[in-house]
Every structure is written in structure tokens, then in C-alpha cells.
Amino acid sequence: MPQHDNLAETIVYSAPSSLPDSSLRGRVALVEADAPKPDDERLSTLRLRLRMVCSIMLVSFAAFFLRQALAEGVDTVMRCNWAAIFLALGTSSVILACVKSPSCALLEGVQALVFGGAAWFFAVTMHFTTRLNLQFGEMPWVVFDLMTGMTWFCVLAFVYGNLYPGSWRRTAVGVSTLLVIPVVVLFYERYQIPAFAQLVNAKMVTLILMTLATCGGSIIFLSYRLQQLQHDAAVARRFGQYRLKEKIGAGGMGEVYLAEHTLLKRPCALKRIRPGSDTDPVTLARFEREVRATAELSHPHTVEIYDYGRAGDGTFYYVMEYLWGLSLEGLVDRHGPLPAARVVFLLSQVCEALEEAHANGLIHRDIKPGNIFAARRGGRYDFVKLLDFGLVKSVARPDDPTLSRQETVVGSPLYMAPEQFGGDTPDARADVYSIGGVAYFLLTGRPPFVGPTSYEIMIAHARDPVVPPTQLVKSVPPDVEALVLRCLAKDPNQRFQSASALSAALAACSAAGRWTYADAARWWQLHRDDDAKDIRFEEGNTPLSPTPIEHSAVTHRNHANVPG
């Protein structure tokens, strides 16, 4: 379903306040998560850098003030300007020295005070010296003081650019703002004073603008390259006992790398928080909850977790088994709808994995074809692995409500049960609904509901009847169709009440037992030429040779286990 790829991703969706169907009114599903760990290291680094900047500025401004006071004297207007900058820098220094653990908001305020105060000082100085020099006919000094002011703004922009070396977008906004200020002063003086406009002609203005643009562009590009280098260096580092080899995809919260245990030489998949997400407390909490929830499960059809930890730079990561094969999404996209017997065979294994999860009080909440993997394990093909417990919710023990976000929907719109975005708390029957959506996709090649936006798809799940699979694929057996439609019932009470009940119903279908591991092995061998570029088969029991490319949710060319 390539045309639906953009809607197959897991989302966090804030629903509109007014919904057309009564079942969608009120509060929607919450994102519960355990309490996050504050990013003390990042705030501490920013505090130290701001203290250093304040100290350097205080010494520099004091030296220039003494020089001007002793050599030329200080005009009354400039006394107020000097007092303002010393007050801004002194106040900032006291705050940074006294508050040992400042909040992010406090540091942002101090930063605005420091750089805003310095920018104000330079702007007022440019304006004052321009008027003074013109008053006394010192035309050469007008140009000199103007260029000096531009230079100081460039220095200020350079200092700001080094304050956030890991965030080039923040640098771009700050640097652009700082370098716009002298341009505003320049054009204000040209508009207000004709003599200044004649002295600083269009050619000089063009030169000044090009100089400021070059300075700002260089600082922003340098910040961007530093961020890239930091990312590359982080990737090159070892995560505990694991060495990263290459990136194989990206999931909903993190990036996944092919890794190798340095001692065991065992290939594995290492998932780490995507750069830029590690400051989001909800993302961190979801990431930690995913690995803890998955580690509690031991069923062979649930992806196995090997290890978990934090790297030296504080990056969260966990290590899971590396799988060879295709996600069910990639399988259908490559080869079209599957026969009912194979669908029953695959989904029976999914139900087995969910039986254990539900018995432990865990609801997956993000079951979709991209999170179900048809792998090769122990010489068996079509061996299902259920991935990505990033949205798992515990119904056996309450989650911390302090991180709950009201009116928020989590999941994949194409396969979400209506209660996941309605007022009811989803339980195991929400996973049953999602399995029905996956079955519908496997049988017909399309999700049960499609639409131009996630919101319209969710409305369809809650309101519209499902088109029977036999209207799209005539060969679907009646009992399999009835099973799928029961899973997709709007009312949870009309569905199978548990994964075990659904598993029993699958076993009783007429298509059950007509697809086996032997059939799967023959199918994979028969289609090895179709997937030769991505998956290679050899004689005997040689496993599928992985060729990691991009995540199947993007191009369906990479079929390593990349949840999300």
C-alpha cells in the first residue's frame, strides 16, 4: 500500500474539540509514562557557558569603559547605556552564580538578558556616535564608527553561535536576529538623516549587507557541520559492549543500527533515541517503558531484548535480536494480498505473543503490519516476531498520571480501535481490533479504512461500516471473513474478548493448517529471485543474508527489524 505509507506511521494526535460522532466526544486516550529524568547535563553545560560569556563580556566592557572615561569622558546619554549593560551582565552573573540548578526557562531568560543587553548597547552606541559625529562634521568617523558597530555585532553573533554548537536551528534564529538589528539601525539613520544617506551610499549599504550575510551564513553553516560531526562521532562510539556498524532504519522514537557484540561477535539491532529527541521527557519515558515492557515478555514470537543501558553521553539505547525477513507490510507491498491460509498461520503466532502480553497486563496499542515481522528463525520461515512496544500501556498497574497528556491519541490511524481515540480506556480488545485490521490488509492489500487525513480515517473507524473483504478479493473464505469483521466490530463487546479467544477462532477456521513452515520455506525459496537485491538465500540452512537499507515504512527496501 505505498499510497498509504504516510498514514501508516504511529502518531501522537491531538483531536479537535468537537467531533461528529458521539463515541468520539470527551477525553481521548492518554499518553501515560513514567517520570522522566531531567537533562541535568545539558542545563549544566549551558549554565557554565553562559557564566563564561558573562565573565568575558564584563571584563571587556569594563576595559572599554575605563579607556573611554579616561581618554574622552563619558557623555550623559552614554552613561545610561553603560549602566544598562553593566546591570544586565551583573544581574546575569549573580543569577548564574547563585542558582546551582537553574531551570531551562531561567537559563533562556538569562541568555536573552545577556545577548539582548549587548545588542541594545551596540545599537544605541551606533545611533549616538552617528548623531554626534554628524553634529561636529566628523564624516570619516561616521563611517569608522558604523563599521566598528557592525564588527561588534558579528562578534556577538559568533559568540552566540558557539553557545549552542549542537543545535544549528537555534543558532540560525539567534544569529539572524542579532545581525538584523544593525541593519535596522542603518536604514533608520538613512531615513532620518539625509547627510548620513549621502555619506553611506547604496554601494556601501550593499557591502555592509553582504558582509553581515556572509558572517551569519558562515556561523550557521559551521554550527550545522558541528552538529553533523557530533552525530557522526556519537554513532562511531561504542554503546557499552556493542559496536555500531551501520544505520538500518528509523522507528517512531529512535534510530536503529546494525551492531555487533565486541566479544561474542553476535549481530544484533541497537535502538537509540533519535538525535534531538533526548530532551523530550515524554519520549524518554516512552523509550524506557518500551524496553522494560518488552523485557518482561519471553514468548518466542515477541522480539527478544538482549541488553539496555545509557551511553557515556547519556543516550538511551537497547539491544534486540537482529531478524532476517520481511515485515508484513513489506510482504504485501512486494507480493500482493496473501492467501487466507497464510494469513491465519501468521496471525495465530501474533495472538500467541499477545496472550503473554495481555496476561502480564500489557496492551500493545500499536499493532500494524509494519510492526509484525515474518522472519527466519531456527530454520523456519514465516516465523512471526511482534515488534515495537513503544506505546504499550499497563492495565495491571496504573502509570504515572503526571505525564498524561489530555486529548491526545497514540497509535497508527489505519489500524486503531475506535476506543483508542474515544472516551473509553482501551484494553486487550483494542489489540484484537488492530489484528482484525492487519488481517484485512493481508487479505485485500489495503487497510479497512483509508482517507486523506489521519482524522478522517479515525472518524471512519468509529462511524463507517467495513467493506467485506470478499467484495475486494472473492477467494476469502466466508468463515475467515466473518472472523475479520467480528474483530473490526465498533463495540468492543461484540469482538473476541481476548487474544486467546481469537487464537481459538483462527484454529477453527477452514483455512487453518493449510499453510505450514514447510510451505513457507518453499515460498521463500521460490521468491528468492524477486528479493535477491535485499535477501539472499543459499543452499542448506544458511540464514537469510541481511542487506540493511531503509525502513520498510519509507521505501520497503529494508527488511531488518526496525519497529515503528
Coordinates of C-alpha atoms in Angstrom, one line a residue:
M1 CA 0.0 0.0 0.0
P2 CA 2.6 2.6 -1.0
Q3 CA -0.1 5.2 -1.4
H4 CA -0.9 4.9 2.3
D5 CA 2.6 5.0 3.7
N6 CA 2.3 8.5 5.0
L7 CA -0.7 7.3 7.2
A8 CA 0.9 4.0 8.3
E9 CA 3.2 5.8 10.8
T10 CA 2.5 5.8 14.5
I11 CA 1.2 9.2 15.6
V12 CA 0.6 11.3 18.6
Y13 CA -2.6 13.2 17.5
S14 CA -4.5 15.9 19.3
A15 CA -8.1 15.6 18.4
P16 CA -10.4 18.6 17.7
S17 CA -12.6 19.7 20.5
S18 CA -15.8 18.9 18.5
L19 CA -16.2 15.5 17.0
P20 CA -19.1 14.5 14.7
D21 CA -19.8 11.2 16.4
S22 CA -20.9 10.8 20.0
S23 CA -18.4 8.0 20.5
L24 CA -15.6 10.4 20.0
R25 CA -16.6 13.1 22.4
G26 CA -14.9 13.8 25.7
R27 CA -11.4 12.9 26.7
V28 CA -9.4 10.7 24.3
A29 CA -6.7 8.2 25.1
L30 CA -3.8 9.5 27.3
V31 CA -0.1 9.0 26.9
E32 CA 0.9 7.7 30.2
A33 CA 4.6 7.4 31.0
D34 CA 6.9 7.0 34.0
A35 CA 8.5 10.1 35.4
P36 CA 11.3 11.4 33.2
K37 CA 14.9 12.0 34.2
P38 CA 15.8 15.7 33.8
D39 CA 18.6 16.6 31.4
D40 CA 20.9 18.0 34.1
E41 CA 24.0 17.6 32.0
R42 CA 22.7 19.8 29.2
L43 CA 21.5 22.5 31.5
S44 CA 24.7 22.4 33.5
T45 CA 26.8 22.8 30.3
L46 CA 24.6 25.8 29.2
R47 CA 25.0 27.4 32.6
L48 CA 28.8 27.1 32.5
R49 CA 28.9 28.5 29.0
L50 CA 26.7 31.5 30.0
R51 CA 28.8 32.2 33.0
M52 CA 31.9 32.2 30.9
V53 CA 30.3 34.6 28.3
C54 CA 29.2 36.9 31.1
S55 CA 32.6 37.0 32.6
I56 CA 34.3 37.7 29.3
M57 CA 31.8 40.4 28.5
L58 CA 32.1 42.1 31.9
V59 CA 35.8 42.3 31.7
S60 CA 35.7 43.5 28.1
F61 CA 33.1 46.2 28.7
A62 CA 34.8 47.3 31.8
A63 CA 38.1 47.8 29.9
F64 CA 36.5 49.8 27.1
F65 CA 34.6 51.9 29.6
L66 CA 37.7 52.8 31.5
R67 CA 39.5 53.6 28.3
Q68 CA 36.7 55.9 27.2
A69 CA 36.3 57.5 30.6
L70 CA 40.0 58.3 30.9
A71 CA 40.6 59.3 27.3
E72 CA 37.4 61.1 26.3
G73 CA 35.0 61.2 29.1
V74 CA 31.5 59.7 29.1
D75 CA 28.5 61.6 27.8
T76 CA 25.4 61.7 29.9
V77 CA 23.4 59.7 27.4
M78 CA 26.1 57.0 27.2
R79 CA 26.3 56.8 31.0
C80 CA 22.8 55.4 30.9
N81 CA 23.8 53.0 28.2
W82 CA 26.8 51.8 30.1
A83 CA 24.8 51.5 33.3
A84 CA 22.2 49.3 31.4
I85 CA 24.8 46.9 30.0
F86 CA 26.6 46.5 33.4
L87 CA 23.3 46.0 35.1
A88 CA 22.3 43.3 32.6
L89 CA 25.6 41.5 32.8
G90 CA 25.9 41.9 36.6
T91 CA 22.4 40.5 37.2
S92 CA 23.0 37.6 34.9
S93 CA 26.3 36.8 36.6
V94 CA 24.7 36.8 40.1
I95 CA 21.8 34.6 38.9
L96 CA 24.2 32.1 37.3
A97 CA 26.5 32.1 40.4
C98 CA 23.7 31.7 43.0
V99 CA 21.3 29.3 41.3
K100 CA 23.2 26.0 41.1
S101 CA 20.5 24.0 39.3
P102 CA 18.6 26.5 37.1
S103 CA 15.6 25.6 35.0
C104 CA 15.7 25.7 31.3
A105 CA 13.3 28.7 31.3
L106 CA 15.6 30.6 33.7
L107 CA 18.7 30.0 31.5
E108 CA 16.7 31.1 28.4
G109 CA 15.9 34.3 30.3
V110 CA 19.5 34.9 31.3
Q111 CA 20.6 34.3 27.7
A112 CA 18.1 36.9 26.4
L113 CA 19.3 39.4 29.1
V114 CA 23.0 38.9 28.2
F115 CA 22.7 39.0 24.4
G116 CA 19.8 41.3 24.3
G117 CA 21.5 43.7 26.6
A118 CA 24.7 43.6 24.5
A119 CA 22.8 44.1 21.2
W120 CA 20.9 47.1 22.7
F121 CA 24.2 48.6 23.9
F122 CA 25.8 48.3 20.4
A123 CA 22.7 49.6 18.7
V124 CA 22.4 52.7 21.0
T125 CA 26.1 53.3 20.6
M126 CA 25.9 53.2 16.8
H127 CA 23.0 55.6 16.9
F128 CA 24.6 58.0 19.4
T129 CA 28.0 58.2 17.8
T130 CA 26.5 58.7 14.3
R131 CA 24.5 61.7 15.5
L132 CA 27.5 63.1 17.5
N133 CA 29.9 62.8 14.6
L134 CA 27.5 64.3 12.1
Q135 CA 26.9 67.2 14.5
F136 CA 30.6 68.1 14.7
G137 CA 31.2 67.3 11.0
E138 CA 33.4 64.3 11.7
M139 CA 32.5 62.5 8.5
P140 CA 35.3 59.9 8.4
W141 CA 34.4 58.9 12.0
V142 CA 30.8 58.3 10.9
V143 CA 31.9 55.5 8.6
F144 CA 34.5 54.2 11.1
D145 CA 32.1 54.0 14.0
L146 CA 29.5 52.4 11.7
M147 CA 31.8 49.7 10.6
T148 CA 33.0 49.2 14.2
G149 CA 29.4 48.7 15.3
M150 CA 28.9 46.1 12.5
T151 CA 32.0 44.3 13.6
W152 CA 30.9 44.1 17.2
F153 CA 27.5 42.6 16.1
C154 CA 29.4 40.0 14.1
V155 CA 31.5 39.2 17.2
L156 CA 28.3 38.9 19.3
A157 CA 26.7 36.6 16.7
F158 CA 29.8 34.4 16.7
V159 CA 29.8 34.1 20.5
Y160 CA 26.1 33.1 20.4
G161 CA 26.8 30.6 17.6
N162 CA 29.2 28.8 19.9
L163 CA 26.8 28.8 22.8
Y164 CA 24.6 26.1 21.2
P165 CA 27.0 24.0 19.0
G166 CA 24.6 21.1 18.9
S167 CA 21.5 22.9 17.6
W168 CA 22.0 24.7 14.3
R169 CA 18.4 25.7 14.0
R170 CA 18.5 27.6 17.3
T171 CA 21.8 29.2 16.2
A172 CA 20.2 30.3 12.9
V173 CA 17.3 32.0 14.7
G174 CA 19.6 33.8 17.2
V175 CA 22.3 34.8 14.8
S176 CA 19.8 36.1 12.3
T177 CA 18.1 38.2 14.9
L178 CA 21.3 39.7 16.1
L179 CA 22.5 40.6 12.7
V180 CA 19.2 42.1 11.7
I181 CA 19.5 44.8 14.4
P182 CA 22.4 46.7 12.9
V183 CA 20.6 46.6 9.5
V184 CA 17.6 48.2 11.2
V185 CA 19.8 50.9 12.7
L186 CA 21.5 51.6 9.4
F187 CA 18.3 52.1 7.4
Y188 CA 16.7 54.1 10.3
E189 CA 19.7 56.6 10.1
R190 CA 19.5 56.8 6.4
Y191 CA 15.8 57.6 6.5
Q192 CA 16.1 60.1 9.3
I193 CA 19.3 61.9 8.3
P194 CA 19.9 62.9 4.6
A195 CA 23.5 63.7 5.3
F196 CA 24.1 60.2 6.5
A197 CA 22.3 58.7 3.5
Q198 CA 24.6 60.7 1.2
L199 CA 27.7 59.6 3.1
V200 CA 26.7 55.9 3.4
N201 CA 25.5 55.4 -0.2
A202 CA 23.9 52.4 -1.8
K203 CA 27.2 50.8 -2.7
M204 CA 28.3 50.9 1.0
V205 CA 25.0 49.6 2.2
T206 CA 25.2 46.7 -0.2
L207 CA 28.8 45.9 1.0
I208 CA 27.6 46.0 4.6
L209 CA 24.6 43.7 3.9
M210 CA 26.8 41.3 2.1
T211 CA 29.3 41.3 4.9
L212 CA 26.7 40.6 7.5
A213 CA 25.0 37.9 5.4
T214 CA 28.4 36.2 4.9
C215 CA 29.2 36.4 8.6
G216 CA 25.8 35.0 9.6
G217 CA 25.8 32.3 6.9
S218 CA 29.2 31.1 7.9
I219 CA 28.3 30.9 11.6
I220 CA 25.1 28.9 10.8
F221 CA 26.9 26.6 8.4
L222 CA 29.6 26.0 11.0
S223 CA 27.0 25.2 13.6
Y224 CA 25.3 22.8 11.2
R225 CA 28.5 21.0 10.4
L226 CA 29.4 20.7 14.0
Q227 CA 26.1 19.1 14.8
Q228 CA 26.7 16.6 12.0
L229 CA 30.1 15.8 13.3
Q230 CA 28.8 15.4 16.8
H231 CA 26.2 13.0 15.5
D232 CA 28.8 11.0 13.4
A233 CA 31.1 10.9 16.4
A234 CA 28.3 9.6 18.6
V235 CA 27.4 6.9 16.1
A236 CA 31.1 5.9 15.8
R237 CA 31.3 5.4 19.6
R238 CA 30.6 2.1 21.2
F239 CA 27.5 1.6 23.2
G240 CA 28.6 -0.5 26.1
Q241 CA 29.8 -3.8 24.7
Y242 CA 28.3 -3.1 21.3
R243 CA 30.0 -1.6 18.2
L244 CA 27.7 0.2 15.7
K245 CA 28.3 -0.9 12.1
E246 CA 25.7 0.9 10.0
K247 CA 22.3 2.5 10.3
I248 CA 19.4 0.3 9.1
G249 CA 16.4 2.4 9.7
A250 CA 14.4 4.7 11.9
G251 CA 11.3 4.0 14.1
G252 CA 8.8 6.1 15.8
M253 CA 11.2 7.3 18.6
G254 CA 14.7 6.3 17.6
E255 CA 17.2 5.1 15.1
V256 CA 18.2 1.5 14.7
Y257 CA 21.7 0.3 13.8
L258 CA 23.2 -3.0 12.9
A259 CA 25.5 -3.6 15.8
E260 CA 27.9 -6.4 16.9
H261 CA 28.8 -7.5 20.4
T262 CA 32.5 -6.9 20.7
L263 CA 33.2 -10.2 22.4
L264 CA 30.5 -12.6 21.2
K265 CA 30.6 -11.2 17.6
R266 CA 26.9 -11.7 17.6
P267 CA 24.9 -9.4 15.2
C268 CA 22.1 -7.5 16.8
A269 CA 19.9 -4.5 16.3
L270 CA 20.6 -1.5 18.6
K271 CA 17.9 1.1 19.0
R272 CA 18.8 4.6 20.3
I273 CA 16.9 7.8 20.8
R274 CA 16.9 9.8 17.6
P275 CA 19.2 12.9 18.0
G276 CA 17.1 15.9 19.1
S277 CA 14.5 13.7 20.9
D278 CA 16.6 13.1 24.1
T279 CA 15.4 16.4 25.6
D280 CA 11.7 15.4 25.4
P281 CA 10.7 13.9 28.7
V282 CA 7.7 12.0 27.3
T283 CA 9.9 10.5 24.6
L284 CA 12.4 9.4 27.1
A285 CA 9.8 7.9 29.4
R286 CA 8.2 6.0 26.5
F287 CA 11.6 4.7 25.4
E288 CA 12.4 3.4 28.8
R289 CA 8.9 1.9 29.2
E290 CA 9.2 0.2 25.8
V291 CA 12.3 -1.7 26.8
R292 CA 11.1 -2.6 30.3
A293 CA 7.8 -3.8 28.9
T294 CA 9.4 -5.9 26.2
A295 CA 12.0 -7.3 28.6
E296 CA 9.1 -8.7 30.8
L297 CA 8.0 -10.9 27.9
S298 CA 9.7 -14.2 27.0
H299 CA 7.4 -15.6 24.3
P300 CA 9.4 -16.7 21.2
H301 CA 7.1 -14.6 18.9
T302 CA 8.0 -11.4 20.8
V303 CA 11.2 -9.7 19.8
E304 CA 14.0 -10.6 22.3
I305 CA 15.8 -7.9 24.2
Y306 CA 19.4 -8.6 24.9
D307 CA 20.6 -5.5 26.8
Y308 CA 19.7 -2.0 27.8
G309 CA 21.7 1.0 29.1
R310 CA 22.9 4.5 28.6
A311 CA 25.9 5.6 26.7
G312 CA 28.6 7.9 28.1
D313 CA 26.9 10.9 26.6
G314 CA 23.6 10.0 28.3
T315 CA 21.9 8.5 25.2
F316 CA 19.4 5.8 25.9
Y317 CA 19.6 2.6 23.9
Y318 CA 18.6 -1.1 24.0
V319 CA 19.8 -4.1 22.0
M320 CA 17.4 -6.7 20.5
E321 CA 17.8 -9.7 18.3
Y322 CA 18.6 -9.0 14.6
L323 CA 16.0 -10.5 12.3
W324 CA 16.1 -11.6 8.7
G325 CA 13.0 -11.4 6.6
L326 CA 10.2 -9.0 5.8
S327 CA 7.6 -7.1 7.7
L328 CA 4.0 -8.0 6.8
E329 CA 3.7 -4.5 5.3
G330 CA 6.7 -5.1 3.1
L331 CA 5.5 -8.6 2.3
V332 CA 2.1 -7.4 0.9
D333 CA 3.6 -4.4 -0.8
R334 CA 6.0 -6.7 -2.7
H335 CA 3.8 -9.7 -3.4
G336 CA 0.2 -8.6 -3.1
P337 CA -2.5 -10.0 -0.8
L338 CA -1.8 -13.3 0.9
P339 CA -3.9 -16.4 0.8
A340 CA -6.2 -16.9 3.7
A341 CA -4.3 -20.0 5.0
R342 CA -1.1 -18.0 5.3
V343 CA -2.9 -15.1 7.0
V344 CA -4.3 -17.5 9.6
F345 CA -0.9 -19.0 10.0
L346 CA 0.8 -15.6 10.6
L347 CA -1.9 -14.1 12.9
S348 CA -2.1 -17.2 15.0
Q349 CA 1.5 -16.5 16.0
V350 CA 0.7 -12.9 16.8
C351 CA -2.1 -14.0 19.1
E352 CA 0.3 -16.3 20.9
A353 CA 2.6 -13.4 21.6
L354 CA -0.2 -11.1 22.7
E355 CA -1.6 -13.8 25.0
E356 CA 1.5 -13.5 27.2
A357 CA 1.5 -9.7 27.0
H358 CA -2.2 -9.5 28.0
A359 CA -1.6 -12.0 30.8
N360 CA 1.0 -9.6 32.1
G361 CA -1.4 -6.7 31.9
L362 CA 0.2 -5.1 28.9
I363 CA -1.7 -3.7 25.9
H364 CA 0.4 -3.2 22.8
R365 CA -1.8 -0.4 21.2
D366 CA 0.3 -0.2 18.0
I367 CA -0.3 -3.4 16.2
K368 CA 0.1 -2.9 12.4
P369 CA 1.7 -4.7 9.5
G370 CA 4.9 -2.8 9.9
N371 CA 5.3 -4.0 13.5
I372 CA 4.9 -7.7 12.6
F373 CA 7.9 -9.4 11.1
A374 CA 7.9 -12.6 9.1
A375 CA 11.4 -13.8 10.0
R376 CA 13.6 -16.8 9.6
R377 CA 14.4 -18.4 13.0
G378 CA 16.0 -21.8 13.6
G379 CA 15.5 -23.0 10.0
R380 CA 11.8 -22.0 10.0
Y381 CA 10.4 -19.3 7.7
D382 CA 7.3 -17.1 8.3
F383 CA 8.3 -17.2 12.0
V384 CA 6.4 -14.2 13.4
K385 CA 8.1 -11.6 15.6
L386 CA 6.0 -8.9 17.2
L387 CA 7.9 -5.6 17.5
D388 CA 7.7 -2.2 19.0
F389 CA 6.1 -2.0 22.4
G390 CA 6.8 1.8 22.5
L391 CA 3.1 2.6 23.1
V392 CA 2.4 -0.3 25.5
K393 CA 0.1 0.5 28.3
S394 CA -0.2 -1.3 31.6
V395 CA -3.7 -2.2 32.7
A396 CA -2.5 -4.2 35.7
R397 CA -0.7 -1.3 37.4
P398 CA -1.5 2.4 36.9
D399 CA 1.0 4.6 35.1
D400 CA 2.2 7.9 36.4
P401 CA -0.5 10.4 35.6
T402 CA 1.8 13.4 35.9
L403 CA 2.9 12.9 32.3
S404 CA -0.5 12.2 30.9
R405 CA -1.5 14.5 28.0
Q406 CA -5.2 15.3 27.7
E407 CA -6.9 15.0 24.4
T408 CA -4.1 13.0 22.8
V409 CA -4.3 9.9 20.6
V410 CA -1.4 7.5 20.2
G411 CA -1.2 4.7 17.6
S412 CA -1.4 4.1 13.9
P413 CA -4.6 5.6 12.4
L414 CA -5.1 2.9 9.8
Y415 CA -5.3 0.2 12.4
M416 CA -6.5 1.8 15.7
A417 CA -9.6 0.7 17.5
P418 CA -12.3 3.4 18.0
E419 CA -11.8 3.4 21.7
Q420 CA -8.2 4.5 21.4
F421 CA -9.3 7.9 20.3
G422 CA -12.7 7.9 22.0
G423 CA -13.6 8.4 25.7
D424 CA -13.1 4.7 26.8
T425 CA -9.9 3.2 28.2
P426 CA -8.5 0.7 25.6
D427 CA -8.0 -2.9 26.8
A428 CA -7.0 -6.2 25.2
R429 CA -9.9 -5.9 22.8
A430 CA -8.3 -2.8 21.2
D431 CA -5.4 -5.1 20.2
V432 CA -8.0 -7.6 18.8
Y433 CA -9.4 -4.8 16.7
S434 CA -5.9 -4.0 15.3
I435 CA -5.3 -7.6 14.5
G436 CA -8.6 -7.5 12.5
G437 CA -7.2 -4.5 10.6
V438 CA -4.0 -6.3 9.9
A439 CA -5.9 -9.4 8.7
Y440 CA -8.0 -7.2 6.4
F441 CA -4.8 -5.7 5.0
L442 CA -3.1 -9.1 4.4
L443 CA -6.2 -10.5 2.7
T444 CA -7.1 -7.5 0.5
G445 CA -3.9 -5.5 0.2
R446 CA -5.5 -2.4 1.7
P447 CA -6.4 -1.2 5.2
P448 CA -10.1 -1.4 6.3
F449 CA -10.4 2.4 6.1
V450 CA -8.5 4.9 4.1
G451 CA -8.7 8.7 3.7
P452 CA -6.7 11.8 3.0
T453 CA -6.0 12.6 6.7
S454 CA -5.5 10.7 10.0
Y455 CA -8.5 12.5 11.5
E456 CA -10.9 11.3 8.7
I457 CA -9.6 7.8 9.0
M458 CA -10.2 7.7 12.7
I459 CA -13.8 9.0 12.2
A460 CA -14.3 6.2 9.7
H461 CA -13.2 3.6 12.2
A462 CA -15.8 4.9 14.6
R463 CA -18.7 5.5 12.2
D464 CA -18.5 3.7 8.9
P465 CA -19.2 0.1 8.2
V466 CA -16.4 -2.1 6.9
V467 CA -16.5 -3.2 3.3
P468 CA -16.5 -7.0 3.5
P469 CA -13.1 -8.5 2.3
T470 CA -15.0 -10.7 -0.3
Q471 CA -16.1 -7.6 -2.2
L472 CA -12.4 -6.9 -2.9
V473 CA -11.0 -10.5 -3.0
K474 CA -13.5 -13.2 -3.9
S475 CA -11.4 -16.1 -2.7
V476 CA -11.5 -15.1 1.0
P477 CA -13.3 -18.0 2.8
P478 CA -16.6 -17.0 4.5
D479 CA -15.6 -18.0 8.0
V480 CA -12.3 -16.1 7.7
E481 CA -14.3 -13.0 6.5
A482 CA -16.7 -13.4 9.4
L483 CA -13.8 -13.6 11.9
V484 CA -12.2 -10.4 10.5
L485 CA -15.5 -8.5 10.6
R486 CA -16.0 -9.6 14.2
C487 CA -12.6 -8.3 15.1
L488 CA -13.5 -5.0 13.5
A489 CA -16.7 -4.5 15.4
K490 CA -17.2 -1.0 16.7
D491 CA -18.4 -2.2 20.0
P492 CA -15.6 -3.9 22.0
N493 CA -18.2 -6.3 23.5
Q494 CA -19.0 -7.7 20.0
R495 CA -15.4 -8.6 19.3
F496 CA -13.4 -11.6 20.5
Q497 CA -12.8 -10.8 24.1
S498 CA -9.1 -11.8 24.3
A499 CA -6.2 -12.9 22.1
S500 CA -6.7 -16.5 23.3
A501 CA -10.3 -16.4 22.1
L502 CA -9.2 -15.1 18.7
S503 CA -6.5 -17.7 18.5
A504 CA -9.0 -20.4 19.1
A505 CA -11.3 -19.0 16.4
L506 CA -8.3 -18.9 13.9
A507 CA -7.6 -22.5 14.7
A508 CA -11.2 -23.4 13.9
C509 CA -11.2 -21.7 10.5
S510 CA -11.4 -23.8 7.4
A511 CA -8.1 -22.4 6.2
A512 CA -6.2 -23.4 9.4
G513 CA -3.5 -25.9 8.9
R514 CA -3.3 -25.4 5.2
W515 CA -0.1 -23.4 5.4
T516 CA 2.9 -24.8 7.3
Y517 CA 6.5 -23.9 7.9
A518 CA 7.3 -26.3 5.0
D519 CA 5.0 -24.3 2.7
A520 CA 6.7 -21.1 4.0
A521 CA 10.2 -22.4 3.2
R522 CA 9.1 -23.4 -0.3
W523 CA 7.5 -19.9 -0.8
W524 CA 10.6 -18.1 0.3
Q525 CA 12.9 -20.2 -1.9
L526 CA 10.6 -19.7 -4.9
H527 CA 10.6 -16.0 -4.5
R528 CA 14.3 -15.6 -3.7
D529 CA 14.9 -14.1 -7.2
D530 CA 12.3 -11.4 -6.5
D531 CA 14.1 -10.3 -3.4
A532 CA 17.6 -11.0 -4.5
K533 CA 18.7 -7.4 -4.0
D534 CA 17.7 -7.4 -0.4
I535 CA 17.6 -11.0 0.8
R536 CA 19.8 -13.8 -0.4
F537 CA 19.2 -17.5 0.1
E538 CA 21.8 -20.2 -0.1
E539 CA 21.7 -23.9 -0.1
G540 CA 21.1 -25.8 3.2
N541 CA 20.3 -24.0 6.4
T542 CA 22.2 -20.8 5.7
P543 CA 20.1 -17.9 7.1
L544 CA 18.9 -15.0 5.1
S545 CA 21.8 -12.7 4.5
P546 CA 20.8 -9.2 5.7
T547 CA 21.3 -6.2 3.4
P548 CA 20.1 -3.3 5.5
I549 CA 18.7 -0.4 3.6
E550 CA 16.0 1.9 4.7
H551 CA 13.0 1.1 6.9
S552 CA 10.1 -0.5 5.0
A553 CA 7.7 2.2 6.2
V554 CA 9.6 4.6 3.9
T555 CA 10.6 2.5 0.9
H556 CA 10.1 -1.1 1.9
R557 CA 13.6 -1.9 0.7
N558 CA 15.0 -2.6 4.1
H559 CA 13.6 -5.6 6.0
A560 CA 15.7 -5.7 9.1
N561 CA 13.7 -5.4 12.3
V562 CA 13.0 -1.7 12.5
P563 CA 10.0 -1.1 14.7
G564 CA 7.8 1.9 14.5

